[in-house]
């Protein structure tokens, strides 16, 4: 149906999240119509971003510097750390302009079905950070799902000896994604946070391995 280089381009584009076969074809045909210089600039931008953007040494948010802008900002409150699954969640929370503390990005949630245990996340770094810095509060802000709840409770258990652990009060349905919550919902959830409660799920969590990773 397509000449080989075009088929390859469509196939690559289709691997991107949210891009189906039709969108991939439309993007590919658009790319072919643009001047070569423009496409070279796009390709270079992709390579530069991939090479230059890494993870903050302190909070694991995406940054081109050793330490991210949020961590470096002296006006941010170091006494509050908000724990999120992904850098996308930092961006979503920053958009609310309600939160003035710092973050910790886990890099995912505990999901034994997908082979993701505590050691695949930045959990050991979080425990070290909290035990050393002793912030006044750690806010758990993980999208509500079975895995998200398990992760929240597991971490709350680990951090309780060092600080007050709260969870943001989602007005979101189970499976609702932090990233897609509108800014007002998210700001309200942050405002209505409460101390993490012990729940029966903690019995399951006790069977999870002790953190040994990063
Ligand atoms: Zn940072």
Tab-separated table of C-alpha atoms and ligand atoms in Angstrom:
chain	number	residue	atom	x	y	z
A	1	UNK	CA	0.000	0.000	0.000
A	2	UNK	CA	2.865	2.396	0.858
A	3	UNK	CA	6.329	2.694	-0.597
A	4	UNK	CA	8.796	1.272	1.955
A	5	UNK	CA	10.245	4.469	3.558
A	6	UNK	CA	6.718	5.845	3.967
A	7	UNK	CA	5.514	2.569	5.476
A	8	UNK	CA	8.399	2.745	7.959
A	9	UNK	CA	7.546	6.326	8.894
A	10	UNK	CA	3.887	5.463	9.470
A	11	UNK	CA	4.870	2.428	11.514
A	12	UNK	CA	7.160	4.538	13.735
A	13	UNK	CA	4.597	7.291	14.241
A	14	UNK	CA	1.969	4.730	15.151
A	15	UNK	CA	4.086	3.663	18.121
A	16	UNK	CA	3.535	7.076	19.720
A	17	UNK	CA	0.862	7.174	22.443
A	18	UNK	CA	-2.552	8.282	21.215
A	19	UNK	CA	-1.606	7.926	17.536
A	20	UNK	CA	-3.705	5.410	15.615
A	21	UNK	CA	-3.195	4.232	12.006
A	22	UNK	CA	-5.189	7.118	10.511
A	23	UNK	CA	-3.384	9.828	12.476
A	24	UNK	CA	-0.035	8.196	11.686
A	25	UNK	CA	-0.815	8.297	7.986
A	26	UNK	CA	-1.940	11.929	8.182
A	27	UNK	CA	1.221	12.943	10.082
A	28	UNK	CA	3.472	11.058	7.661
A	29	UNK	CA	1.923	12.681	4.603
A	30	UNK	CA	2.170	16.091	6.306
A	31	UNK	CA	5.866	15.504	7.066
A	32	UNK	CA	6.551	14.614	3.417
A	33	UNK	CA	4.999	17.882	2.264
A	34	UNK	CA	7.116	20.092	4.539
A	35	UNK	CA	10.487	21.543	3.437
A	36	UNK	CA	13.473	19.313	4.216
A	37	UNK	CA	15.025	21.964	6.505
A	38	UNK	CA	11.927	21.984	8.697
A	39	UNK	CA	11.950	18.200	9.084
A	40	UNK	CA	15.683	18.225	9.851
A	41	UNK	CA	15.042	20.783	12.587
A	42	UNK	CA	12.263	18.586	13.997
A	43	UNK	CA	14.495	15.499	13.976
A	44	UNK	CA	17.287	17.444	15.692
A	45	UNK	CA	14.865	18.732	18.334
A	46	UNK	CA	13.817	15.156	19.090
A	47	UNK	CA	17.439	14.049	19.453
A	48	UNK	CA	18.388	17.091	21.582
A	49	UNK	CA	15.455	16.609	23.936
A	50	UNK	CA	16.231	12.916	24.334
A	51	UNK	CA	19.937	13.587	24.972
A	52	UNK	CA	19.601	16.619	27.226
A	53	UNK	CA	16.600	15.881	29.393
A	54	UNK	CA	17.273	13.623	32.334
A	55	UNK	CA	16.004	13.204	35.876
A	56	UNK	CA	16.520	15.590	38.786
A	57	UNK	CA	18.984	14.165	41.317
A	58	UNK	CA	16.733	15.222	44.173
A	59	UNK	CA	13.155	14.579	43.036
A	60	UNK	CA	13.423	12.630	39.731
A	61	UNK	CA	11.333	15.148	37.787
A	62	UNK	CA	12.418	15.733	34.180
A	63	UNK	CA	15.106	18.380	33.821
A	64	UNK	CA	18.041	19.393	31.622
A	65	UNK	CA	20.013	20.413	34.753
A	66	UNK	CA	21.415	18.157	37.494
A	67	UNK	CA	18.733	19.536	39.852
A	68	UNK	CA	15.349	20.727	38.542
A	69	UNK	CA	13.962	24.267	38.727
A	70	UNK	CA	11.414	23.374	41.395
A	71	UNK	CA	14.077	21.911	43.692
A	72	UNK	CA	16.377	24.899	43.082
A	73	UNK	CA	13.663	27.491	43.727
A	74	UNK	CA	14.329	29.009	47.198
A	75	UNK	CA	10.703	30.179	47.427
A	76	UNK	CA	9.389	26.618	47.357
A	77	UNK	CA	8.570	25.080	50.737
A	78	UNK	CA	11.036	22.283	51.536
A	79	UNK	CA	8.883	21.162	54.468
A	80	UNK	CA	6.299	19.616	52.149
A	81	UNK	CA	7.011	16.854	49.629
A	82	UNK	CA	4.304	15.717	47.228
A	83	UNK	CA	4.789	12.151	45.982
A	84	UNK	CA	3.537	11.465	42.445
A	85	UNK	CA	3.810	8.535	40.039
A	86	UNK	CA	5.042	10.432	37.012
A	87	UNK	CA	6.474	13.744	35.786
A	88	UNK	CA	3.141	14.318	33.994
A	89	UNK	CA	1.534	14.590	37.434
A	90	UNK	CA	4.038	17.273	38.506
A	91	UNK	CA	3.055	19.266	35.434
A	92	UNK	CA	-0.671	18.797	36.188
A	93	UNK	CA	-0.229	19.916	39.818
A	94	UNK	CA	1.954	22.871	38.821
A	95	UNK	CA	-0.842	24.064	36.534
A	96	UNK	CA	-3.153	24.435	39.555
A	97	UNK	CA	-0.710	27.009	41.026
A	98	UNK	CA	-1.949	25.862	44.459
A	99	UNK	CA	1.033	23.846	45.517
A	100	UNK	CA	4.211	25.553	46.716
A	101	UNK	CA	6.135	22.594	48.120
A	102	UNK	CA	8.496	20.137	46.469
A	103	UNK	CA	7.903	16.821	44.729
A	104	UNK	CA	9.138	13.281	44.516
A	105	UNK	CA	8.506	11.380	41.273
A	106	UNK	CA	8.283	7.602	41.755
A	107	UNK	CA	8.551	6.653	38.090
A	108	UNK	CA	5.414	4.483	38.212
A	109	UNK	CA	3.227	2.630	40.706
A	110	UNK	CA	3.642	-0.744	42.360
A	111	UNK	CA	2.004	-3.240	40.011
A	112	UNK	CA	2.955	-6.894	40.535
A	113	UNK	CA	0.896	-7.836	37.434
A	114	UNK	CA	3.242	-5.708	35.288
A	115	UNK	CA	6.322	-6.839	37.186
A	116	UNK	CA	6.764	-3.456	38.876
A	117	UNK	CA	7.785	-3.827	42.496
A	118	UNK	CA	9.064	-1.183	44.942
A	119	UNK	CA	12.622	-1.753	43.706
A	120	UNK	CA	11.703	-0.508	40.200
A	121	UNK	CA	10.600	2.848	41.633
A	122	UNK	CA	12.597	5.662	43.263
A	123	UNK	CA	11.340	4.522	46.646
A	124	UNK	CA	14.606	4.011	48.433
A	125	UNK	CA	15.662	7.537	47.440
A	126	UNK	CA	12.358	8.833	48.835
A	127	UNK	CA	12.781	7.055	52.163
A	128	UNK	CA	16.359	8.331	52.410
A	129	UNK	CA	15.276	11.870	51.551
A	130	UNK	CA	12.427	11.906	54.071
A	131	UNK	CA	14.424	10.264	56.867
A	132	UNK	CA	17.261	12.790	56.394
A	133	UNK	CA	15.302	15.984	55.715
A	134	UNK	CA	12.372	15.202	58.023
A	135	UNK	CA	9.808	17.389	56.205
A	136	UNK	CA	6.668	18.363	58.108
A	137	UNK	CA	4.397	16.647	55.607
A	138	UNK	CA	4.473	14.192	52.733
A	139	UNK	CA	1.424	14.387	50.482
A	140	UNK	CA	0.612	11.264	48.496
A	141	UNK	CA	-0.913	12.299	45.155
A	142	UNK	CA	-1.261	9.110	43.145
A	143	UNK	CA	-4.124	8.547	40.693
A	144	UNK	CA	-6.811	6.330	42.242
A	145	UNK	CA	-6.626	2.711	41.062
A	146	UNK	CA	-5.974	-0.549	42.886
A	147	UNK	CA	-2.241	-0.201	42.128
A	148	UNK	CA	-2.288	3.477	43.098
A	149	UNK	CA	-3.936	2.752	46.461
A	150	UNK	CA	-1.512	-0.082	47.154
A	151	UNK	CA	1.412	2.201	46.353
A	152	UNK	CA	0.060	4.996	48.552
A	153	UNK	CA	-0.474	2.697	51.523
A	154	UNK	CA	2.865	0.982	51.101
A	155	UNK	CA	4.737	4.288	51.034
A	156	UNK	CA	2.676	5.755	53.863
A	157	UNK	CA	3.735	2.771	55.983
A	158	UNK	CA	7.407	3.360	55.147
A	159	UNK	CA	7.341	7.103	55.831
A	160	UNK	CA	5.168	7.251	58.947
A	161	UNK	CA	8.118	6.942	61.357
A	162	UNK	CA	9.604	10.167	59.945
A	163	UNK	CA	6.742	12.520	59.065
A	164	UNK	CA	3.017	13.175	58.733
A	165	UNK	CA	1.708	11.428	55.622
A	166	UNK	CA	-1.464	12.710	53.972
A	167	UNK	CA	-3.349	11.655	50.837
A	168	UNK	CA	-5.008	14.045	48.456
A	169	UNK	CA	-8.786	13.726	48.538
A	170	UNK	CA	-9.728	12.838	45.017
A	171	UNK	CA	-13.101	13.838	43.698
A	172	UNK	CA	-12.014	11.486	40.941
A	173	UNK	CA	-13.517	8.090	40.151
A	174	UNK	CA	-11.375	4.973	40.554
A	175	UNK	CA	-9.168	4.735	37.499
A	176	UNK	CA	-9.380	8.538	37.047
A	177	UNK	CA	-6.075	9.969	35.975
A	178	UNK	CA	-4.402	12.879	37.751
A	179	UNK	CA	-3.207	14.141	34.403
A	180	UNK	CA	-6.739	14.518	33.048
A	181	UNK	CA	-8.315	16.040	36.168
A	182	UNK	CA	-9.155	19.670	35.588
A	183	UNK	CA	-7.201	22.232	37.559
A	184	UNK	CA	-10.022	23.130	39.966
A	185	UNK	CA	-10.718	19.478	40.842
A	186	UNK	CA	-7.030	18.931	41.441
A	187	UNK	CA	-6.650	22.087	43.549
A	188	UNK	CA	-9.644	21.005	45.679
A	189	UNK	CA	-8.218	17.510	46.050
A	190	UNK	CA	-4.976	19.016	47.293
A	191	UNK	CA	-6.767	21.292	49.734
A	192	UNK	CA	-8.944	18.448	51.095
A	193	UNK	CA	-6.062	16.052	51.791
A	194	UNK	CA	-6.198	13.940	54.912
A	195	UNK	CA	-3.946	11.696	56.936
A	196	UNK	CA	-3.506	8.313	55.237
A	197	UNK	CA	-5.616	5.697	57.008
A	198	UNK	CA	-4.627	2.150	57.688
A	199	UNK	CA	-6.803	-0.109	55.567
A	200	UNK	CA	-7.122	-3.876	55.160
A	201	UNK	CA	-5.029	-3.606	51.956
A	202	UNK	CA	-2.012	-3.214	54.173
A	203	UNK	CA	-2.133	-6.957	54.763
A	204	UNK	CA	-1.363	-7.405	51.059
A	205	UNK	CA	1.349	-4.773	51.185
A	206	UNK	CA	3.127	-6.551	53.991
A	207	UNK	CA	3.857	-9.352	51.512
A	208	UNK	CA	5.620	-6.998	49.105
A	209	UNK	CA	9.410	-7.221	49.165
A	210	UNK	CA	11.478	-4.771	51.174
A	211	UNK	CA	12.824	-1.881	49.089
A	212	UNK	CA	16.202	-2.727	47.636
A	213	UNK	CA	16.318	-0.617	44.450
A	214	UNK	CA	17.333	2.984	43.676
B	1	LIG	ZN1	13.828	18.280	41.461
